[in-house]
Short mmCIF file of C-alpha atoms in Angstrom, two decimals:
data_model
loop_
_atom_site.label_atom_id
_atom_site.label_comp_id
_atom_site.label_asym_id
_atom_site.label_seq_id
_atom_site.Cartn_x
_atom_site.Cartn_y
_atom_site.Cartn_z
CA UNK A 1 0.00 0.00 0.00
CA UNK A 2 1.88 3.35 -0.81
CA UNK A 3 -0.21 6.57 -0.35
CA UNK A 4 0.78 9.75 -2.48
CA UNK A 5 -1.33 12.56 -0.71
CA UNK A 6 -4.46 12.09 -2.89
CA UNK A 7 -3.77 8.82 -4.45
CA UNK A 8 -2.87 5.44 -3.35
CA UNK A 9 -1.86 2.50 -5.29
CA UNK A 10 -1.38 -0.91 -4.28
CA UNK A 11 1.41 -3.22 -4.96
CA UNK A 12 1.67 -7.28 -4.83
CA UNK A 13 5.23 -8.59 -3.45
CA UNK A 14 6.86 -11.55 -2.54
CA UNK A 15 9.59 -11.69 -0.29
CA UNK A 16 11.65 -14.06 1.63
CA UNK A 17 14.74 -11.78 2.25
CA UNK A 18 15.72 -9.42 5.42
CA UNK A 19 16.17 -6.38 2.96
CA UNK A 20 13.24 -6.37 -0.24
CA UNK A 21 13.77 -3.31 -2.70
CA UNK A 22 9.97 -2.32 -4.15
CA UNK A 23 10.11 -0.65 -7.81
CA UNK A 24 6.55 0.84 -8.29
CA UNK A 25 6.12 1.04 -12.20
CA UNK A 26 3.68 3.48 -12.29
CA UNK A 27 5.25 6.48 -10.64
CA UNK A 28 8.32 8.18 -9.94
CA UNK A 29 7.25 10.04 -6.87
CA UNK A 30 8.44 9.66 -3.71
CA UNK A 31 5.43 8.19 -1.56
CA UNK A 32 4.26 10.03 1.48
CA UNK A 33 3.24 6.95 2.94
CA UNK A 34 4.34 3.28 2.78
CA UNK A 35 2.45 0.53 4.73
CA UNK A 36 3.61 -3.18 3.42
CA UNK A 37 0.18 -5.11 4.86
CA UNK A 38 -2.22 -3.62 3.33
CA UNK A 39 -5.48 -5.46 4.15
CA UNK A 40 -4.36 -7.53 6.83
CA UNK A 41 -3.06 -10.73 4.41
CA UNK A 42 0.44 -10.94 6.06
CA UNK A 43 1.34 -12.36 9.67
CA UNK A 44 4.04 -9.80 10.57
CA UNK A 45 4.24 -6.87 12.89
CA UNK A 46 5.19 -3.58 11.06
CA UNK A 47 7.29 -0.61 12.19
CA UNK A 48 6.63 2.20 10.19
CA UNK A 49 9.10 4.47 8.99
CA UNK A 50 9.93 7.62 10.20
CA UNK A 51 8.24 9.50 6.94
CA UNK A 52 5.24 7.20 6.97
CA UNK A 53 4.72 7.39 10.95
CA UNK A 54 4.72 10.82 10.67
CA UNK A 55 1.94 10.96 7.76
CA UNK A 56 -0.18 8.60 9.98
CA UNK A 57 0.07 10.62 13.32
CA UNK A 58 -1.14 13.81 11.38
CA UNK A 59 -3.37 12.73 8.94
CA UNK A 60 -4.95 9.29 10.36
CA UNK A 61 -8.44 11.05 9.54
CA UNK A 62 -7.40 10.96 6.02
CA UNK A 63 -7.39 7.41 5.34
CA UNK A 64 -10.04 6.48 4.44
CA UNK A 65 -10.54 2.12 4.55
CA UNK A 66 -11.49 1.03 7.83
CA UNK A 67 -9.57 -1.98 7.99
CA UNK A 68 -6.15 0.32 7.10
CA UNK A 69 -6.43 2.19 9.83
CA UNK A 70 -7.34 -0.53 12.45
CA UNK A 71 -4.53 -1.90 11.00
CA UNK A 72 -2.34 1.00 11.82
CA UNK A 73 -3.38 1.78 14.97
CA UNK A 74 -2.43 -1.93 15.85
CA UNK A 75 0.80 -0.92 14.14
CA UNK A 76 1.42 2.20 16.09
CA UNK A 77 0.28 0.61 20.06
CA UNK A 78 3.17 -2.18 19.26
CA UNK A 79 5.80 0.45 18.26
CA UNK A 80 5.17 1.84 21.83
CA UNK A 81 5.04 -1.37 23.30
CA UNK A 82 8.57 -2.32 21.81
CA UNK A 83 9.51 1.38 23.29
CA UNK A 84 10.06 2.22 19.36
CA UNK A 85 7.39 5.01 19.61
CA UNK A 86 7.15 7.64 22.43
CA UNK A 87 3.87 6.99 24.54
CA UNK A 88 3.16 10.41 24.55
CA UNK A 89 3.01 10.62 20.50
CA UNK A 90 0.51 8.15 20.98
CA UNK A 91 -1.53 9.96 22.97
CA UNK A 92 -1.65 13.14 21.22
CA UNK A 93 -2.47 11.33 17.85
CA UNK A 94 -5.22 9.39 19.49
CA UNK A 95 -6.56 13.02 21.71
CA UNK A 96 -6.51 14.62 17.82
CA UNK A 97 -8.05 12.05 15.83
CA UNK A 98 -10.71 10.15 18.11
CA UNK A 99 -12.91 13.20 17.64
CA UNK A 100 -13.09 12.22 13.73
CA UNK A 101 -13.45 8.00 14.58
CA UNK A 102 -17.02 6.89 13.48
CA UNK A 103 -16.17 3.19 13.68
CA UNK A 104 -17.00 1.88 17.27
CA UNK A 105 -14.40 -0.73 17.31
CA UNK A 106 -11.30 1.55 16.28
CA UNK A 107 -12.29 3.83 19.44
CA UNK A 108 -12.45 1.13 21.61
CA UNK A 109 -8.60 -0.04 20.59
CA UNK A 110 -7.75 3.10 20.51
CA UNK A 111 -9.24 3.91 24.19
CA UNK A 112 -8.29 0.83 25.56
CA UNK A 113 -4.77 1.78 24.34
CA UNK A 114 -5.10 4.64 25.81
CA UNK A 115 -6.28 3.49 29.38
CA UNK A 116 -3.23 1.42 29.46
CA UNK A 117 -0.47 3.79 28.49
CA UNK A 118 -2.16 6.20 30.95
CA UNK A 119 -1.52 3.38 33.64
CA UNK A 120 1.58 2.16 32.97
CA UNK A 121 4.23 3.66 30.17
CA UNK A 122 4.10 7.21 31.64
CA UNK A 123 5.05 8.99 34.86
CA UNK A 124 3.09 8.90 38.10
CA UNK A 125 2.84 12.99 37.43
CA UNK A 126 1.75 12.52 34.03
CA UNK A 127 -1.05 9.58 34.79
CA UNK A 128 -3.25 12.53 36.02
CA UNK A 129 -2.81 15.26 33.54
CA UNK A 130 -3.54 13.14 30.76
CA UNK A 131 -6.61 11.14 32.64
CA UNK A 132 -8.00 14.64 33.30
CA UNK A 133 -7.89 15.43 29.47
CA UNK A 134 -9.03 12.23 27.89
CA UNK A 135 -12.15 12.83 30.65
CA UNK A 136 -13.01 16.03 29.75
CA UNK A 137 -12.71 15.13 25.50
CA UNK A 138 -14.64 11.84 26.31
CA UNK A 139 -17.55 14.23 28.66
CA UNK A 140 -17.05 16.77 25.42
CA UNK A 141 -17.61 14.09 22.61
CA UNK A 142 -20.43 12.33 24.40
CA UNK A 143 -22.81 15.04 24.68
CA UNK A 144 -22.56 15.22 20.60
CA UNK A 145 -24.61 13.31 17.84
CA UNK A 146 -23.54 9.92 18.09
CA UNK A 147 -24.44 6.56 17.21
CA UNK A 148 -25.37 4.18 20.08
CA UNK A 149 -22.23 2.07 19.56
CA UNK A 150 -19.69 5.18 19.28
CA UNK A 151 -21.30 6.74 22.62
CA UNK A 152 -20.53 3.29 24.34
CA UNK A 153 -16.51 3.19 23.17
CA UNK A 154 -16.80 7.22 24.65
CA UNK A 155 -18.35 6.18 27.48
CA UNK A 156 -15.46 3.35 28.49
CA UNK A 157 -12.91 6.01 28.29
CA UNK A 158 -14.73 7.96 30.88
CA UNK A 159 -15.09 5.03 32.94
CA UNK A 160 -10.92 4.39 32.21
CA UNK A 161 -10.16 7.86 33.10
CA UNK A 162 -12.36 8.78 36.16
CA UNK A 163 -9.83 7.79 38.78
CA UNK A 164 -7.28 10.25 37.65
CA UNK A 165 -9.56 13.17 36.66
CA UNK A 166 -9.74 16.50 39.07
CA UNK A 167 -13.44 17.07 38.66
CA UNK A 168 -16.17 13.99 40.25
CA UNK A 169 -19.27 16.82 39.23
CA UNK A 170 -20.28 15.57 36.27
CA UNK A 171 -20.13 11.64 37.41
CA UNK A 172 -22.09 12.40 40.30
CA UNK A 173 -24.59 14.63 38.57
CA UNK A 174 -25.36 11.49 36.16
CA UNK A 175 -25.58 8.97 39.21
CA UNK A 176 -28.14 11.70 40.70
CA UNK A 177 -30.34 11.67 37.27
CA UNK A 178 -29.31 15.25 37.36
CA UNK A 179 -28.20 15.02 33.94
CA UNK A 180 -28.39 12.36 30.73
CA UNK A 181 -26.57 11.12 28.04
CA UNK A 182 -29.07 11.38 24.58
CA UNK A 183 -29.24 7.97 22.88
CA UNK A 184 -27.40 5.91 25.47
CA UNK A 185 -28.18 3.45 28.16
CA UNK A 186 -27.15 4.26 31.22
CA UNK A 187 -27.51 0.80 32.83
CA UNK A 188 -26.89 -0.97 36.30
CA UNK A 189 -23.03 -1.64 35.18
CA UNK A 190 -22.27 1.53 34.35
CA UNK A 191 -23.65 3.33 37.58
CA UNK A 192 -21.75 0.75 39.64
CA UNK A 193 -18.31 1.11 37.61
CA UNK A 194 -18.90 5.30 38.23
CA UNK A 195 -19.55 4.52 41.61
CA UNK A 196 -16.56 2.29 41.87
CA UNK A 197 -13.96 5.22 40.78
CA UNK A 198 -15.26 8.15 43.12
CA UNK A 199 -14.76 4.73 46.14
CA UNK A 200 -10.86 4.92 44.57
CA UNK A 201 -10.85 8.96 45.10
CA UNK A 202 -12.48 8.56 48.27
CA UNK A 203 -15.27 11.62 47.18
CA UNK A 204 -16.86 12.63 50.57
CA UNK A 205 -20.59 11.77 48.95
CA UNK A 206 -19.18 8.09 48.27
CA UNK A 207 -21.39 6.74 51.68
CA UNK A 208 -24.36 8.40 50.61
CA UNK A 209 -24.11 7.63 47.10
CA UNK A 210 -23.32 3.69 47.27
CA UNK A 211 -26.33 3.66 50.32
CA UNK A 212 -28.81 4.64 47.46
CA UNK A 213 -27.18 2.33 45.04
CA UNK A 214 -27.59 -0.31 47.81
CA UNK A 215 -31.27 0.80 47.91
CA UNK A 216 -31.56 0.55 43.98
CA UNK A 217 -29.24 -3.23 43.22
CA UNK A 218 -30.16 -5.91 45.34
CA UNK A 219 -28.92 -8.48 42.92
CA UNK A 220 -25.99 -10.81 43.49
CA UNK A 221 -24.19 -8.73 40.84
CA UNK A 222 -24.80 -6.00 43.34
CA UNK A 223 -23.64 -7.09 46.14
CA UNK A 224 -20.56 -7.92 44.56
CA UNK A 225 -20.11 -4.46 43.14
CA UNK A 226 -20.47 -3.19 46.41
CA UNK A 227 -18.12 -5.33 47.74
CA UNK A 228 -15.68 -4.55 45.34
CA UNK A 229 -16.63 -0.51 46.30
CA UNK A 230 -15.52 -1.31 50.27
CA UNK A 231 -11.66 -3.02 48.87
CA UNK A 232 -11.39 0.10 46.47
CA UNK A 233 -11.29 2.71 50.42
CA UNK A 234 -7.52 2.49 51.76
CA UNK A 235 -9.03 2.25 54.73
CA UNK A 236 -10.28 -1.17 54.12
CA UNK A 237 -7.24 -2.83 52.36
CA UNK A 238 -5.63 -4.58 55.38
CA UNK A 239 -8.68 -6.35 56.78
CA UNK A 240 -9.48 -7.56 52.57
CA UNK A 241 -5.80 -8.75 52.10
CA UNK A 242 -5.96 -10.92 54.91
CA UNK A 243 -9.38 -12.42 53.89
CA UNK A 244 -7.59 -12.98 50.28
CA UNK A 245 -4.71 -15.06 51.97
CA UNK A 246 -7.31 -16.57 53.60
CA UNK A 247 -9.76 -17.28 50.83
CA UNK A 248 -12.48 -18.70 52.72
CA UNK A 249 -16.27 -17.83 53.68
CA UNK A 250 -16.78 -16.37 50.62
CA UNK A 251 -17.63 -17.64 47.43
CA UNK A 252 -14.61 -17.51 44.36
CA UNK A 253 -16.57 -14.87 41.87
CA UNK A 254 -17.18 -13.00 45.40
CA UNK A 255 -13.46 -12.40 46.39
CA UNK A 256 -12.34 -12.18 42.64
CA UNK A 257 -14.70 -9.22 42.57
CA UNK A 258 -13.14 -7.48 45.48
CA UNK A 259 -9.65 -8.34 44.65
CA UNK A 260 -10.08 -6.79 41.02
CA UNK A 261 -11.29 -3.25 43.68
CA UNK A 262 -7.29 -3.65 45.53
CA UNK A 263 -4.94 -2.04 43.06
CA UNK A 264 -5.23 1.44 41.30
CA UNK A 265 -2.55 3.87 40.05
CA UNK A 266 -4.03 6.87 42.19
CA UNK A 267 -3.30 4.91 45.45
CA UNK A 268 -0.23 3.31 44.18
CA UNK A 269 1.94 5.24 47.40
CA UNK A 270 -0.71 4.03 49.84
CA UNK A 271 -0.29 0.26 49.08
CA UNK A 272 4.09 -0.28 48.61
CA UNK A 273 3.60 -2.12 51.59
CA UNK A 274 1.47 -5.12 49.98
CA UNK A 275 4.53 -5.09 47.21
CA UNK A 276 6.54 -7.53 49.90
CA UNK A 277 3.09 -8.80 51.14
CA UNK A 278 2.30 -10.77 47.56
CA UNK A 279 5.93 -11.79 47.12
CA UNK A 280 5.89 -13.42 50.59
CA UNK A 281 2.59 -15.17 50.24
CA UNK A 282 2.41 -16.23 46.82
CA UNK A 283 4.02 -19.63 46.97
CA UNK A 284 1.99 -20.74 50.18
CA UNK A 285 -1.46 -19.65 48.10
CA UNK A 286 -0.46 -21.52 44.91
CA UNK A 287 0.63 -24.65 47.37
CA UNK A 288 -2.23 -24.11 49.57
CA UNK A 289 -5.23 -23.29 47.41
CA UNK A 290 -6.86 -24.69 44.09
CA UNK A 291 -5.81 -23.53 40.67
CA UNK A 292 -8.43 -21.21 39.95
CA UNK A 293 -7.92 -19.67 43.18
CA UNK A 294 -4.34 -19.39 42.92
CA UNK A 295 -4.69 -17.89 39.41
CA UNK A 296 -7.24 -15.20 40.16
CA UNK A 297 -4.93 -14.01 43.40
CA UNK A 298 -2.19 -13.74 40.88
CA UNK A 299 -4.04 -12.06 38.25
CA UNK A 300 -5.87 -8.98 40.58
CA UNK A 301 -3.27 -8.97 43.46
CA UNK A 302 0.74 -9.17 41.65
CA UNK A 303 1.75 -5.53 42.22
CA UNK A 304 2.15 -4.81 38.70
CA UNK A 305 1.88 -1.30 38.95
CA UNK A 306 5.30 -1.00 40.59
CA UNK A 307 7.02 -1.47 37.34
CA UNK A 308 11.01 -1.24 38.89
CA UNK A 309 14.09 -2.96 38.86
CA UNK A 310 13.35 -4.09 42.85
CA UNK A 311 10.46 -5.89 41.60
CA UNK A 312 12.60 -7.77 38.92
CA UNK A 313 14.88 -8.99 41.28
CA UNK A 314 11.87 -10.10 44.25
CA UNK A 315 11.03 -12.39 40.98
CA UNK A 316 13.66 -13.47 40.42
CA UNK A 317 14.16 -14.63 43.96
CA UNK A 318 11.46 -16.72 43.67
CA UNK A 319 12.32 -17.86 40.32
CA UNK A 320 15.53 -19.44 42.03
CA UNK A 321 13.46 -21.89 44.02
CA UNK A 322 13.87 -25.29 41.94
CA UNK A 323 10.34 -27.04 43.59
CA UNK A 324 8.17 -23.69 42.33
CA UNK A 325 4.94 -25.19 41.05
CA UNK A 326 4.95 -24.64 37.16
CA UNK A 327 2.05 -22.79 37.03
CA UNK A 328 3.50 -20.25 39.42
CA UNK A 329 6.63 -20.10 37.45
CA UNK A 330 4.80 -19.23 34.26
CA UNK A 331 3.01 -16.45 35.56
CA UNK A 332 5.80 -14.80 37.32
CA UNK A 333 7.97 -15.40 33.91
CA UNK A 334 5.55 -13.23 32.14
CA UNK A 335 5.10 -10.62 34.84
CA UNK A 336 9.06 -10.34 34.55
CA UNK A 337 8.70 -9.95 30.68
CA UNK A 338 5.86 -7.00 31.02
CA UNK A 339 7.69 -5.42 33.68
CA UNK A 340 10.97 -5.41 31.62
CA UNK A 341 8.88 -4.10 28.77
CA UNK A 342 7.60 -1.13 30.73
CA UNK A 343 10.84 -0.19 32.31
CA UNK A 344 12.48 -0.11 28.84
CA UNK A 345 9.58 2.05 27.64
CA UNK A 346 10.09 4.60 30.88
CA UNK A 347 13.59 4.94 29.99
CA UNK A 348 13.59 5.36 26.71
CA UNK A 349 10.98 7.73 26.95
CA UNK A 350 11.31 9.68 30.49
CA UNK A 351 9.63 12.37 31.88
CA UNK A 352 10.98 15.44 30.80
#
């Protein structure tokens, strides 16, 4: 696929070299754009070049097949993952270009994308600058004509950026019925995952809010959100930890729920201390406890946020135990590689 401003033209190849010179018979011109998978056929993962990244961050809203750019949106989230693209470039195509998106499921890569650099490839600092201005373009965008699918993928990214945003008003005004969203459904899930980020700020009206909510959910999935609600307030972390390690009383879909409320980025000082806590206890719960159990503890409760060097090395430690169940060994082997990812992308790209 090579793109000359106005005019594309598409090329067959075959290639089974490192290095494959491309002749294009049909024009002299030096393309502004070059993208070698055009239409998905190939299995390969594509790094752009610095002339055609640059034509793609600035004019994405100018291509005009679907597929291409889901395509190269896929293309630009693994540059950043391989720390080949600056996180930040990221965001600042995505903040420019979502506003023009009309396919659903490109805006929810793209926001999902989002979410995660937010969380994890930039500074502590930065996490709530830039979840204050995706919330305020996602409040922005949804108010606008939409379809019913495109207000949904806006919607998420409020949802992913409410825990780092300055101002609860407009959350709380839509719990209240104070306000509404034209053509969407506000449904049970939504008012409980709202509800579940002002628990992580620790808003004063959280108490009187969840009581109505309470009031309104008496379902199973209900009590289960509000569970997860209480494990979200610092001040209820301790007492939930120990009923983890514990893992009894309650049913398994009960505690996954609350251990899925125990780590978030805007209380990542508050909870260092459960960084030794996991590393201590995680042998004992995969010896101890059933598979699932084990697996889910892993999943909601390894400190992955605390993406340094230390926590490389308390892996490590563990990894050096000979009679570590497989299972266990698996897991932590791919926490090592996503922490070694991140660290790479956070030096390669510090905060300036």
């Amino acid at each position: 696929f090579i793109f000359f401003n106005k005019k594309c033209i598409i090329i067959r190849i075959n290639y089974n070299k490192a290095l494959q010179y491309i002749i294009n018979p049909k024009s002299r011109v030096i393309p502004v754009f070059v993208f070698p998978n055009y239409n998905d056929y190939d299995y390969i993962k594509v790094e752009l070049d610095e002339q055609s990244l640059n034509y793609v961050v600035n004019n994405f809203n100018k291509i005009n097949d679907p597929l291409t750019r889901q395509i190269l949106e896929a293309s630009l989230w693994e540059m950043v993952r391989d720390a080949k693209l600056d996180p930040r470039l990221y965001l600042g195509f995505a903040y420019k270009f979502t506003v023009y998106e009309k396919n659903a499921l490109i805006l929810q890569k793209i926001f999902a994308h989002i979410i995660r650099i937010i969380a994890e490839y930039i500074s502590d600092k930065e996490f709530y600058i830039y979840s204050d201005n995706f919330n305020k373009l996602a409040w922005w965008k949804i108010k606008r004509k939409l379809s019913k699918d495109v207000k949904d993928a806006w919607f998420s990214l409020i949802i992913g950026t409410t825990s780092g945003s300055k101002d609860l008003a407009l959350p709380i005004e839509l719990l209240n019925g104070n306000i509404t969203i034209d053509n969407f459904d506000f449904n049970q899930e939504h008012r409980w995952d709202i509800l579940t980020r002002i628990a992580v700020v620790g808003h004063n009206k959280l108490n009187s809010l969840l009581k109505k909510e309470k009031k309104r959910d008496y379902s199973d999935i209900g009590k289960k959100a509000s569970y997860k609600i209480e494990v979200c307030q610092l001040n209820n972390k301790e007492k939930n930890w120990n009923l983890f390690i514990k893992g009894e009383g309650y049913s398994l879909d009960y505690l996954r729920e609350g251990m899925d409320g125990f780590f978030w980025k805007r209380q990542k000082k508050d909870l260092t201390l459960y960084i030794d806590k996991f590393f201590r206890n995680i042998e004992n719960i995969f010896n101890s406890k059933d598979k699932n159990y084990a697996l889910d503890f892993y999943k909601h409760l390894f400190p992955a946020m605390y993406t340094t060097k230390e926590t490389i090395e308390k892996i490590e430690n563990l990894l050096k135990n000979k009679k570590i169940q497989p299972i266990l060994k698996k897991e932590l082997l791919s926490s090592q590689d996503e922490i070694s990812r991140t660290i790479k992308i956070l030096e390669t790209y510090p905060n300036d």
